[in-house]
Amino acid sequence: MTELAEKDLGPWLSPENLQQVRAQVPMVYVNIIPVRLDHCGEIEAVALLLSGDADKGMARSLVGGRVLINEPIRRAIIRHLEKDLGPMAIPLLPPSIVPFSVVEYLSVPGSAYYDARQHAVAICYIIPIQGECKASEDALDIAWYTKEECWLPEVTDQISEGHALVLQQALTHLGASCGKK
Amino acid sequence: MTELAEKDLGPWLSPENLQQVRAQVPMVYVNIIPVRLDHCGEIEAVALLLSGDADKGMARSLVGGRVLINEPIRRAIIRHLEKDLGPMAIPLLPPSIVPFSVVEYLSVPGSAYYDARQHAVAICYIIPIQGECKASEDALDIAWYTKEECWLPEVTDQISEGHALVLQQALTHLGASCGKK
Amino acid sequence: MTELAEKDLGPWLSPENLQQVRAQVPMVYVNIIPVRLDHCGEIEAVALLLSGDADKGMARSLVGGRVLINEPIRRAIIRHLEKDLGPMAIPLLPPSIVPFSVVEYLSVPGSAYYDARQHAVAICYIIPIQGECKASEDALDIAWYTKEECWLPEVTDQISEGHALVLQQALTHLGASCGKK
Amino acid sequence: MTELAEKDLGPWLSPENLQQVRAQVPMVYVNIIPVRLDHCGEIEAVALLLSGDADKGMARSLVGGRVLINEPIRRAIIRHLEKDLGPMAIPLLPPSIVPFSVVEYLSVPGSAYYDARQHAVAICYIIPIQGECKASEDALDIAWYTKEECWLPEVTDQISEGHALVLQQALTHLGASCGKK
């Protein structure tokens, strides 16, 4: 999961404090699948973030990050979408915060989904986007994929295993089988 | 559930045919809770239909009705919303058709939820509305209620028991407890 | 979807009547993914039905079938499980009938999910099995697969496209990514 | 939410540490509605915890508590059920950890759901119980209520507002309207 949220914490949680807290309790995250829908609500495209990675070349990831102290989940979703897709994305938040998935990333090596830095509990949402997106960080780009493209190895190979699970959960939840041509 | 959809069936399902079919298999329905949301996705109001009823005076009901042969659920939702809220309602259909509730109405007297005409399986959705609503039938009016008003006896007393369940399911699903002031 | 339920309809819905009804309204189905869980609720295996097929050799399919008139969904689930897995399967029905998926099979050629016989709306459930299963029909066998095996082409190639979607939805819903080794 | 989990944290999170962490990040909780089901999966009874309270007399609360660092959600559910209902409760964990509700308790006065000690994000589950329950703490007792009793003011008045919401969400999710006799 992206480190970008860290700087938003400002003076009240230094890197040292954050490291200490991460050793003591699970962190609450939101993982977001931004989608474009047609007027019937059918999925047209899914957004992933692209970033250069010294080790592996290109990497793709989901929008998302930490929920801050006393930050409602809805505000965390809006903040992370604005941070990653820009202020003109116009996300349509759903009427309920019941997630379509919850994924656990443990810091114990050998875990099904592993995060070396922390134990994170990610609450996952599919969020329709009505406006224009624009990468707000130099290091990042945004790419849109059809649901068929999301299943291609060249796309999934560049996503971390934990994010790939959430993407597949979203695709099947939206009715897009990996066997569909 | 409203009878309004019947006339949409046109020449290919006469009242006699419909009655015969209803005696043989369960009918697929969509029950819809139209809502207005603020920009964070928090519920501001819920729409109910008002109709005059010779026996009981005013009656309140949910938007919805039958799913027709070879009609996708998304199109049935759009058709019933347009029929009941007018063509300018601009509903925002969700990315997934997994419902927040399924309710069964049996035609067996004494059933928990009873429909004298038929066995109906109602697939239930909460649908945000972005446009303007206007009752498209003379006999109907549309009223918007806050989530607090939806729990008031004067509102719930005028809804059939089966529709009241779906409304309560929607309210609690959206985080609105009946004990909240 | 399997034809097995038809004979259960007994004298009150002849093949001719069923064919007439199918031309007029959508049919309500339940699609069931029977699973074995460990004591923590983690999935150990998924059951599929095997049947010989003159055209394609072996075919795999989900448990399920039609919901009958005035049959509650819970009873339809139990009836189809007993029919396909035998009377000692001891299914654990969930406290809620909100499905994890709804899938539409239209009888219009070219539909995403096509059923030549009918328009079916399938309400889909994952049902834990605690007892012993035994194919109750000569033409059928039951096979259990790990979640990894369910993603293998030799398994998915023998499932109809519409059932494969539901299986993939179940697997990802249970946290089993297709990329997991 | 109950304080009982605190002592389980053992030497690696002192009361001082816990207090510091709570001032810095949201805490992950599980809220659990233990239920007894009949063989069709229909709800027969709901368990609440009873405790004496110096201020308000009797108080009722949900089972649940904190998720510990690197503790999977399934293990946290099992641990809290064992702690509150005893080792012979035999809970049936669901195949999926997608919750039926997520509730946020903020430590900001005036919040819809308020927890003076912390910001908690509670992931909520309905868990069927197959065995025998026995209060494992002197201060606690367990009481079972029918779904009708759960709506009575004498029951709901003794539950904190935040827990009452989750109980109502569970009841309506299971098809039990507050208007049903």
XYZ file of C-alpha atoms in Angstrom:
724
model
C 0.000 0.000 0.000
C 1.205 3.460 -0.856
C 3.335 5.550 1.495
C 1.824 8.784 0.200
C -0.551 9.290 3.080
C 2.257 9.557 5.565
C 3.068 13.187 4.869
C -0.586 14.122 5.429
C -0.193 13.216 9.071
C 1.694 16.431 9.628
C 3.337 17.251 12.925
C 1.244 14.947 15.091
C 2.753 11.640 13.994
C 6.461 11.661 13.194
C 8.116 8.827 11.253
C 9.456 7.518 14.570
C 6.018 7.584 16.169
C 4.461 5.909 13.170
C 7.036 3.145 13.283
C 6.371 2.597 16.981
C 2.604 2.499 16.506
C 2.929 0.066 13.595
C 4.737 -2.349 15.880
C 1.852 -2.316 18.337
C -1.526 -2.375 16.581
C -3.040 -3.085 13.167
C -3.414 -0.065 10.870
C -6.753 0.767 9.236
C -6.491 1.252 5.455
C -8.918 1.969 2.641
C -8.249 0.268 -0.716
C -10.122 1.885 -3.576
C -10.974 0.664 -7.092
C -11.929 3.793 -9.103
C -14.239 2.898 -12.001
C -15.981 4.593 -14.905
C -19.551 3.443 -15.453
C -21.943 3.846 -18.352
C -25.413 5.301 -17.690
C -26.735 1.846 -16.736
C -24.012 1.384 -14.121
C -22.037 -1.136 -16.198
C -18.289 -0.897 -15.754
C -16.375 0.708 -18.624
C -12.905 1.061 -17.115
C -10.841 0.637 -13.949
C -8.072 3.018 -12.847
C -4.727 1.831 -11.540
C -1.767 3.943 -10.441
C 1.531 3.532 -12.273
C 4.835 4.231 -10.617
C 8.453 3.717 -11.548
C 10.201 1.226 -9.337
C 13.988 0.931 -9.252
C 13.876 -2.822 -8.727
C 11.041 -4.060 -10.864
C 10.550 -1.275 -13.399
C 6.908 -0.271 -13.675
C 4.528 -1.076 -10.812
C 0.750 -0.791 -10.690
C -1.209 -0.225 -7.497
C -4.624 0.608 -6.130
C -5.614 4.007 -4.833
C -5.713 4.089 -1.057
C -3.853 4.527 2.185
C -4.208 4.969 5.898
C -7.258 6.158 7.810
C -6.155 8.858 10.243
C -7.209 9.285 13.853
C -10.792 10.560 14.007
C -11.057 10.618 10.243
C -14.360 9.066 9.073
C -13.948 6.394 6.387
C -15.834 8.539 3.857
C -13.362 11.393 4.353
C -10.415 9.016 4.077
C -11.774 7.740 0.748
C -12.222 11.299 -0.564
C -8.764 12.383 0.650
C -6.954 9.456 -0.958
C -8.869 9.835 -4.235
C -8.041 13.537 -4.355
C -4.395 12.840 -3.532
C -4.049 10.211 -6.277
C -6.547 11.311 -8.972
C -6.560 15.071 -8.432
C -9.218 17.518 -7.201
C -11.444 17.254 -10.317
C -12.120 13.486 -10.165
C -15.631 13.952 -8.687
C -15.979 10.571 -6.958
C -19.499 9.315 -6.210
C -19.401 7.900 -2.718
C -21.836 5.040 -2.099
C -24.741 5.430 0.345
C -23.356 2.670 2.595
C -19.849 2.133 3.975
C -20.270 -1.650 4.074
C -17.256 -2.703 1.976
C -17.342 -5.259 -0.840
C -14.163 -6.794 0.631
C -11.832 -6.718 3.632
C -8.231 -7.832 3.138
C -5.617 -8.429 5.837
C -1.911 -7.828 5.300
C 0.215 -9.271 8.112
C 3.834 -8.416 8.851
C 4.591 -12.073 9.607
C 6.714 -13.567 6.802
C 4.877 -16.376 5.044
C 1.452 -14.767 5.477
C -0.968 -15.116 2.581
C -0.821 -11.346 2.113
C 2.343 -9.807 3.499
C 3.304 -6.207 4.284
C 6.818 -5.921 5.710
C 6.104 -2.554 7.325
C 2.948 -3.312 9.255
C -0.227 -5.268 9.900
C -2.882 -3.520 7.804
C -6.614 -4.211 7.680
C -7.811 -2.813 4.341
C -11.478 -1.985 3.899
C -12.154 -2.061 0.161
C -14.510 0.037 -1.964
C -15.408 0.356 -5.653
C -15.926 4.088 -6.322
C -17.430 5.506 -9.539
C -15.588 8.560 -10.907
C -17.534 11.230 -12.836
C -14.873 13.882 -13.433
C -11.415 14.222 -14.911
C -8.397 12.537 -13.317
C -4.875 13.905 -13.269
C -1.931 12.421 -11.431
C -1.100 14.849 -8.669
C 2.337 13.479 -7.866
C 5.357 13.528 -10.173
C 6.156 9.910 -9.486
C 2.743 8.630 -10.433
C 0.623 8.199 -13.515
C -2.964 6.984 -13.851
C -4.019 4.387 -16.402
C -7.492 3.150 -17.254
C -8.110 -0.451 -18.255
C -11.156 -2.286 -19.546
C -12.247 -5.220 -17.404
C -10.812 -7.605 -19.993
C -7.416 -5.859 -19.872
C -7.365 -6.123 -16.053
C -7.096 -9.919 -16.318
C -4.113 -9.832 -18.737
C -0.830 -11.103 -17.295
C 1.035 -7.979 -18.438
C -1.245 -5.939 -16.165
C -1.517 -8.294 -13.184
C 2.205 -9.124 -13.160
C 2.954 -5.541 -12.215
C 0.600 -5.439 -9.242
C 1.526 -6.670 -5.794
C -0.178 -9.950 -4.913
C -2.291 -8.281 -2.235
C -3.576 -5.594 -4.590
C -4.179 -8.154 -7.363
C -6.548 -10.041 -5.064
C -8.606 -6.900 -4.420
C -8.706 -6.092 -8.143
C -9.916 -9.622 -8.968
C -12.495 -9.434 -6.190
C -13.768 -6.171 -7.659
C -13.884 -7.516 -11.211
C -15.817 -10.663 -10.329
C -18.077 -8.698 -7.965
C -18.930 -6.512 -10.986
C -19.715 -9.606 -13.065
C -16.486 -9.812 -15.079
C -15.255 -13.402 -15.252
C -11.605 -14.014 -16.186
C -12.794 -16.462 -18.850
C -14.889 -13.890 -20.676
C -13.656 -12.877 -24.108
C -45.912 -4.079 -4.684
C -47.304 -1.720 -7.248
C -49.478 -2.883 -10.145
C -48.195 -0.123 -12.384
C -45.748 -2.272 -14.305
C -48.499 -4.445 -15.667
C -49.461 -2.153 -18.501
C -45.828 -2.038 -19.677
C -46.083 -5.669 -20.574
C -48.095 -4.698 -23.612
C -49.712 -7.230 -25.885
C -47.475 -10.172 -24.988
C -48.859 -10.881 -21.514
C -52.575 -10.377 -21.043
C -54.159 -10.113 -17.576
C -55.339 -13.705 -17.981
C -51.886 -14.916 -18.919
C -50.320 -13.011 -16.051
C -52.763 -14.549 -13.615
C -51.989 -18.036 -14.934
C -48.229 -17.496 -14.719
C -48.515 -16.123 -11.191
C -50.176 -19.362 -10.115
C -47.233 -21.377 -11.392
C -43.886 -19.728 -10.584
C -42.441 -17.003 -8.363
C -42.250 -13.535 -9.932
C -38.987 -11.559 -9.961
C -39.360 -8.026 -8.579
C -37.040 -5.108 -7.909
C -37.706 -3.012 -4.804
C -35.984 0.361 -4.885
C -35.166 2.888 -2.165
C -34.393 6.180 -3.969
C -32.110 8.400 -1.856
C -30.528 11.821 -2.003
C -26.913 11.919 -0.816
C -24.612 14.765 0.154
C -21.198 15.031 -1.521
C -19.702 12.589 1.024
C -22.342 9.960 0.240
C -24.241 10.499 3.495
C -27.988 10.050 3.169
C -30.049 13.259 3.179
C -33.492 11.955 2.244
C -35.467 8.893 1.155
C -38.305 8.941 -1.410
C -41.568 7.086 -0.891
C -44.571 7.012 -3.199
C -47.913 8.269 -1.885
C -51.190 7.003 -3.203
C -54.793 7.387 -2.231
C -56.360 4.174 -1.036
C -60.119 3.797 -0.714
C -59.846 1.532 2.319
C -57.032 2.977 4.354
C -56.719 6.531 3.094
C -53.139 7.431 2.270
C -50.659 4.650 1.533
C -46.889 4.850 1.135
C -44.883 2.423 -0.934
C -41.472 1.750 -2.408
C -40.589 2.279 -6.037
C -40.422 -0.987 -7.935
C -42.214 -3.701 -9.797
C -41.800 -6.730 -11.989
C -38.752 -7.710 -14.022
C -39.916 -8.603 -17.537
C -38.787 -11.515 -19.662
C -35.253 -10.890 -20.955
C -35.083 -7.552 -19.194
C -31.748 -7.130 -17.372
C -32.106 -6.063 -13.725
C -30.384 -2.727 -14.441
C -32.957 -1.913 -17.116
C -35.810 -2.924 -14.832
C -34.479 -0.554 -12.140
C -34.214 2.311 -14.653
C -37.670 1.598 -16.102
C -39.399 1.547 -12.713
C -37.592 4.682 -11.526
C -38.574 6.522 -14.696
C -42.154 5.294 -14.396
C -42.463 6.439 -10.752
C -40.078 9.438 -10.495
C -40.214 10.763 -14.051
C -37.628 10.967 -16.837
C -35.463 13.655 -15.170
C -34.625 11.763 -11.964
C -31.106 10.816 -13.178
C -30.568 7.718 -11.040
C -26.989 6.608 -10.370
C -26.934 2.866 -10.809
C -24.368 1.070 -8.669
C -21.426 -0.761 -10.244
C -22.643 -4.117 -8.872
C -26.090 -5.721 -8.981
C -25.503 -7.610 -5.712
C -28.522 -6.402 -3.709
C -28.388 -5.146 -0.124
C -31.464 -7.309 0.600
C -33.718 -10.008 -0.840
C -37.285 -10.263 0.477
C -39.803 -13.029 -0.233
C -43.547 -12.422 -0.411
C -45.534 -15.675 -0.431
C -49.170 -16.063 -1.440
C -49.751 -18.512 1.431
C -51.898 -16.867 4.149
C -49.965 -16.561 7.395
C -46.604 -16.057 5.679
C -44.239 -13.572 7.319
C -44.563 -11.370 4.230
C -47.754 -11.985 2.303
C -48.863 -10.986 -1.193
C -52.346 -12.243 -2.053
C -51.731 -12.021 -5.797
C -48.501 -13.950 -6.136
C -45.231 -15.312 -4.815
C -42.706 -12.524 -5.415
C -38.948 -12.573 -4.846
C -37.899 -8.935 -4.510
C -34.267 -7.993 -5.119
C -33.684 -4.721 -3.273
C -31.474 -1.749 -4.155
C -30.684 1.676 -2.698
C -30.345 4.053 -5.652
C -28.979 7.630 -5.406
C -30.978 10.199 -7.383
C -29.207 13.252 -8.854
C -31.996 14.919 -10.834
C -35.493 16.231 -10.337
C -38.391 13.933 -9.531
C -41.953 14.368 -10.667
C -44.789 11.925 -10.186
C -45.662 10.641 -13.625
C -49.003 9.097 -12.707
C -52.069 11.031 -11.560
C -52.723 8.699 -8.698
C -49.271 9.061 -7.212
C -47.202 11.624 -5.410
C -43.586 11.492 -4.266
C -42.492 12.528 -0.794
C -38.991 12.841 0.609
C -38.252 12.015 4.243
C -35.164 12.395 6.391
C -33.897 9.178 7.903
C -35.286 10.251 11.273
C -38.755 10.826 9.773
C -38.692 7.368 8.178
C -38.817 5.765 11.640
C -41.847 7.804 12.790
C -45.059 5.792 13.306
C -47.073 8.198 11.144
C -44.818 7.273 8.221
C -44.361 3.560 8.860
C -48.036 2.987 9.665
C -48.927 3.819 6.087
C -46.498 1.363 4.520
C -47.291 -2.305 3.979
C -45.427 -4.558 6.379
C -43.339 -6.026 3.580
C -42.210 -2.619 2.323
C -41.587 -1.378 5.880
C -39.071 -4.203 6.372
C -37.138 -3.173 3.257
C -37.161 0.480 4.331
C -35.827 -0.429 7.790
C -33.187 -2.664 6.238
C -32.101 0.236 4.040
C -32.012 2.718 6.930
C -29.925 0.510 9.213
C -27.673 -0.532 6.306
C -26.998 3.197 5.809
C -26.146 3.584 9.505
C -29.415 5.115 10.725
C -30.501 3.506 13.981
C -34.137 3.865 15.061
C -32.901 5.061 18.462
C -31.002 8.032 17.061
C -32.355 11.440 17.901
C -28.444 -24.834 -14.936
C -29.557 -28.363 -14.206
C -32.858 -29.775 -15.395
C -33.174 -32.016 -12.344
C -35.612 -29.830 -10.481
C -38.230 -30.181 -13.157
C -39.542 -33.550 -12.021
C -40.003 -32.184 -8.485
C -42.714 -29.944 -9.787
C -45.055 -32.907 -9.948
C -48.515 -32.715 -11.473
C -49.007 -28.998 -11.145
C -46.567 -27.886 -13.856
C -46.342 -30.105 -16.924
C -43.465 -29.771 -19.425
C -45.862 -27.889 -21.701
C -46.868 -25.502 -18.943
C -43.257 -24.964 -17.930
C -42.320 -24.137 -21.507
C -45.186 -21.642 -21.745
C -44.255 -19.972 -18.475
C -40.607 -19.739 -19.478
C -41.617 -17.762 -22.533
C -43.403 -15.212 -20.395
C -41.443 -14.371 -17.223
C -37.961 -14.760 -15.759
C -37.412 -17.889 -13.644
C -35.990 -17.648 -10.112
C -33.000 -19.949 -9.533
C -30.618 -20.621 -6.666
C -26.976 -21.321 -7.563
C -25.044 -22.954 -4.736
C -21.321 -23.333 -4.061
C -20.995 -26.113 -1.450
C -17.768 -25.725 0.556
C -15.874 -27.511 3.303
C -14.403 -25.205 5.945
C -11.800 -25.725 8.654
C -12.672 -24.778 12.235
C -11.650 -21.162 11.583
C -14.013 -20.896 8.618
C -11.221 -21.009 6.018
C -12.181 -22.784 2.814
C -10.710 -26.272 2.344
C -12.611 -27.515 -0.707
C -15.395 -26.684 -3.175
C -17.847 -29.246 -4.582
C -18.799 -29.367 -8.247
C -21.130 -31.831 -9.955
C -19.758 -34.008 -12.738
C -21.930 -35.309 -15.512
C -21.327 -37.113 -18.772
C -22.242 -35.059 -21.798
C -22.645 -36.605 -25.243
C -21.235 -33.562 -27.019
C -18.427 -32.338 -24.838
C -17.562 -35.372 -22.725
C -17.357 -34.495 -19.043
C -19.152 -31.400 -17.767
C -18.923 -29.711 -14.358
C -21.708 -27.644 -12.882
C -22.893 -25.919 -9.727
C -25.544 -27.297 -7.425
C -28.858 -25.513 -7.873
C -32.076 -25.179 -9.754
C -35.456 -23.566 -9.811
C -37.326 -22.023 -6.874
C -40.888 -23.362 -6.898
C -44.085 -21.432 -6.314
C -44.417 -20.540 -2.633
C -41.137 -22.255 -1.809
C -38.985 -20.077 0.480
C -35.410 -19.611 -0.760
C -34.040 -21.479 2.289
C -36.153 -24.535 1.432
C -35.118 -24.376 -2.209
C -31.445 -24.367 -1.150
C -31.992 -27.374 1.135
C -33.999 -29.258 -1.510
C -31.400 -28.777 -4.244
C -28.520 -29.691 -1.923
C -30.324 -32.859 -0.839
C -31.135 -33.724 -4.455
C -27.524 -33.287 -5.606
C -25.419 -34.161 -2.515
C -27.723 -36.645 -0.772
C -29.643 -36.517 2.508
C -26.564 -36.742 4.775
C -24.777 -33.615 3.535
C -25.864 -31.519 6.566
C -25.662 -28.059 5.007
C -25.262 -25.058 7.316
C -27.603 -22.416 6.034
C -26.452 -18.849 6.687
C -28.409 -16.544 9.018
C -29.171 -14.135 6.156
C -30.517 -14.794 2.652
C -28.720 -11.771 1.200
C -26.765 -13.477 -1.611
C -23.065 -12.920 -2.327
C -23.973 -12.647 -6.030
C -26.887 -12.402 -8.461
C -26.357 -13.583 -12.036
C -28.715 -13.118 -14.996
C -28.990 -15.622 -17.833
C -30.963 -14.237 -20.773
C -32.463 -16.281 -23.617
C -31.438 -13.608 -26.140
C -28.529 -14.896 -28.297
C -25.418 -12.798 -27.768
C -26.173 -12.092 -24.104
C -23.209 -12.051 -21.738
C -24.661 -15.104 -19.988
C -26.985 -17.105 -22.199
C -29.533 -19.827 -21.430
C -31.342 -21.064 -24.545
C -34.284 -22.398 -22.541
C -35.208 -19.383 -20.466
C -34.412 -16.101 -18.758
C -33.139 -17.096 -15.297
C -32.237 -14.829 -12.378
C -29.890 -16.872 -10.182
C -29.468 -15.884 -6.536
C -26.116 -17.300 -5.434
C -25.008 -18.694 -2.058
C -21.874 -20.274 -0.591
C -23.053 -23.051 1.738
C -20.783 -24.914 4.213
C -21.315 -28.681 4.277
C -20.720 -30.614 7.511
C -21.833 -34.141 6.591
C -21.126 -36.770 3.962
C -22.040 -36.251 0.314
C -23.184 -38.932 -2.080
C -24.412 -38.409 -5.607
C -28.080 -39.245 -5.586
C -28.541 -39.471 -9.324
C -26.950 -42.079 -11.606
C -25.888 -39.505 -14.113
C -24.004 -37.387 -11.599
C -20.870 -37.548 -9.519
C -19.539 -35.083 -6.962
C -15.934 -33.917 -6.927
C -14.169 -31.725 -4.377
C -11.479 -29.266 -5.419
C -9.093 -27.065 -3.469
C -9.393 -23.383 -4.242
C -6.149 -23.583 -6.240
C -7.522 -26.446 -8.361
C -10.690 -24.452 -9.097
C -8.647 -21.940 -11.114
C -6.971 -24.594 -13.301
C -8.001 -24.583 -16.975
C -8.771 -28.322 -16.902
C -11.440 -27.590 -14.289
C -12.816 -24.310 -15.621
C -12.896 -25.501 -19.246
C -15.553 -28.041 -18.321
C -17.882 -25.544 -16.681
C -20.376 -23.429 -18.596
C -19.332 -19.782 -18.819
C -22.206 -18.692 -16.597
C -21.321 -21.163 -13.842
C -17.608 -20.360 -14.129
C -18.386 -16.711 -13.322
C -20.220 -17.690 -10.141
C -17.376 -20.012 -9.112
C -14.804 -17.253 -9.635
C -16.976 -14.796 -7.729
C -17.144 -17.269 -4.841
C -13.405 -17.932 -4.857
C -12.410 -14.275 -4.821
C -15.128 -13.460 -2.283
C -13.474 -16.087 -0.040
C -10.071 -14.448 -0.539
C -8.629 -16.847 -3.128
C -6.866 -14.921 -5.878
C -6.192 -16.691 -9.203
C -2.569 -15.575 -8.959
C -1.956 -17.334 -5.648
C 0.348 -20.337 -5.777
C -16.886 -1.679 23.482
C -15.616 -3.912 26.224
C -12.298 -3.387 27.977
C -11.823 -7.123 28.506
C -9.419 -7.635 25.640
C -6.855 -5.320 27.148
C -5.373 -7.873 29.523
C -4.887 -10.320 26.652
C -2.306 -8.016 25.206
C 0.137 -9.203 27.838
C 3.524 -7.623 28.358
C 3.908 -6.163 24.893
C 1.387 -3.331 25.258
C 1.174 -1.683 28.666
C -1.763 0.531 29.635
C 0.474 3.541 29.011
C 1.462 2.306 25.572
C -2.124 1.534 24.714
C -3.201 5.010 25.727
C -0.466 6.550 23.587
C -1.358 4.431 20.569
C -5.040 5.270 20.937
C -4.200 8.949 20.668
C -2.469 8.365 17.349
C -4.365 5.912 15.139
C -7.796 4.279 14.853
C -8.154 0.907 16.595
C -9.489 -2.137 14.731
C -12.354 -3.879 16.526
C -14.624 -6.811 15.827
C -18.263 -6.535 16.942
C -20.038 -9.866 17.085
C -23.732 -10.808 17.178
C -23.872 -14.449 18.374
C -27.046 -16.169 17.144
C -28.790 -19.512 17.441
C -30.292 -20.777 14.190
C -32.799 -23.521 13.417
C -31.880 -26.178 10.834
C -33.088 -23.900 8.007
C -30.808 -21.072 9.148
C -33.657 -18.975 10.565
C -32.711 -16.966 13.638
C -34.024 -18.307 16.963
C -32.151 -16.125 19.453
C -29.481 -13.455 19.839
C -26.955 -13.342 22.701
C -26.099 -10.147 24.546
C -23.696 -9.722 27.458
C -25.053 -8.386 30.755
C -22.896 -6.487 33.169
C -23.486 -4.519 36.327
C -22.751 -0.851 35.962
C -22.367 1.452 38.961
C -23.924 4.402 37.153
C -26.728 2.948 35.111
C -27.438 -0.386 36.760
C -27.573 -3.203 34.246
C -25.888 -2.757 30.879
C -26.111 -4.948 27.763
C -23.387 -5.139 25.174
C -22.198 -7.020 22.124
C -19.429 -9.575 22.166
C -16.221 -8.192 20.727
C -13.071 -6.232 21.267
C -9.755 -5.272 19.774
C -7.886 -7.012 16.967
C -4.269 -7.480 18.073
C -1.138 -6.919 16.020
C -0.750 -9.712 13.454
C -3.919 -11.402 14.649
C -6.116 -12.454 11.691
C -9.739 -11.307 11.972
C -10.947 -14.925 12.181
C -8.731 -15.543 15.202
C -9.869 -12.334 16.844
C -13.503 -13.416 16.429
C -12.762 -16.839 17.947
C -10.753 -15.326 20.828
C -13.444 -12.822 21.780
C -16.224 -15.419 21.541
C -14.239 -17.809 23.743
C -13.488 -15.015 26.209
C -17.145 -13.964 26.489
C -19.125 -17.183 25.831
C -16.674 -19.794 27.110
C -14.677 -22.532 25.375
C -17.686 -24.751 24.565
C -19.642 -22.247 22.462
C -18.560 -23.846 19.136
C -18.960 -20.824 16.865
C -19.434 -21.447 13.135
C -17.238 -18.944 11.373
C -18.527 -17.865 7.952
C -16.623 -18.715 4.778
C -16.034 -15.022 4.010
C -14.731 -12.211 6.229
C -16.704 -9.574 4.330
C -18.666 -8.007 7.209
C -22.382 -7.270 7.162
C -21.592 -3.860 8.688
C -18.752 -1.479 9.555
C -19.329 1.062 12.315
C -17.085 3.983 13.264
C -16.778 5.286 16.812
C -14.932 8.614 16.966
C -13.429 10.199 20.088
C -14.633 13.645 18.981
C -17.533 14.790 21.215
C -20.719 15.179 19.204
C -19.891 12.343 16.809
C -22.793 10.155 15.702
C -21.166 7.237 17.513
C -18.808 8.314 20.253
C -16.143 6.450 22.223
C -14.369 8.672 24.760
C -11.315 6.407 24.899
C -10.477 6.071 21.234
C -11.368 6.115 17.552
C -12.497 2.549 16.795
C -13.417 1.024 13.428
C -15.603 -1.978 14.226
C -15.966 -4.719 11.630
C -19.237 -6.503 12.426
C -20.190 -10.180 12.064
C -23.217 -12.361 12.808
C -21.863 -15.688 14.103
C -23.987 -18.830 14.598
C -23.281 -20.682 17.865
C -23.712 -24.475 17.997
C -22.499 -25.290 21.510
C -23.132 -24.294 25.106
C -22.347 -20.813 26.379
C -21.124 -19.968 29.844
C -20.024 -16.563 31.059
C -16.320 -16.819 31.677
C -15.943 -13.624 33.696
C -17.470 -12.968 37.098
C -18.734 -9.581 36.071
C -20.634 -10.834 33.069
C -23.703 -12.862 32.289
C -25.081 -13.984 28.937
C -28.720 -13.618 27.973
C -30.510 -14.873 24.884
C -33.336 -12.891 23.300
C -35.756 -13.646 20.496
C -35.641 -11.205 17.613
C -38.908 -9.686 18.835
C -37.475 -9.132 22.341
C -34.418 -7.396 20.861
C -36.615 -4.513 19.678
C -38.239 -3.949 23.087
C -37.314 -0.674 24.824
C -36.385 -2.494 28.041
C -33.677 -4.316 26.101
C -32.473 -1.516 23.814
C -32.441 1.082 26.587
C -29.652 -0.817 28.305
C -27.388 -0.965 25.263
C -25.032 1.833 24.272
C -26.249 3.717 21.212
C -23.370 2.422 19.105
C -24.066 -1.203 19.973
C -27.830 -0.719 19.489
C -27.183 0.354 15.890
C -25.220 -2.826 15.175
C -27.931 -4.958 16.792
C -30.638 -3.290 14.686
C -28.526 -3.694 11.561
C -28.175 -7.401 12.337
C -31.880 -7.861 13.017
C -33.032 -6.180 9.820
C -30.278 -7.915 7.815
C -31.765 -11.199 9.090
C -35.240 -10.116 7.968
C -36.661 -9.070 11.354
C -38.549 -5.790 11.049
C -39.213 -3.766 14.204
C -42.882 -3.622 13.220
C -43.300 -7.391 13.163
C -45.398 -8.893 15.935
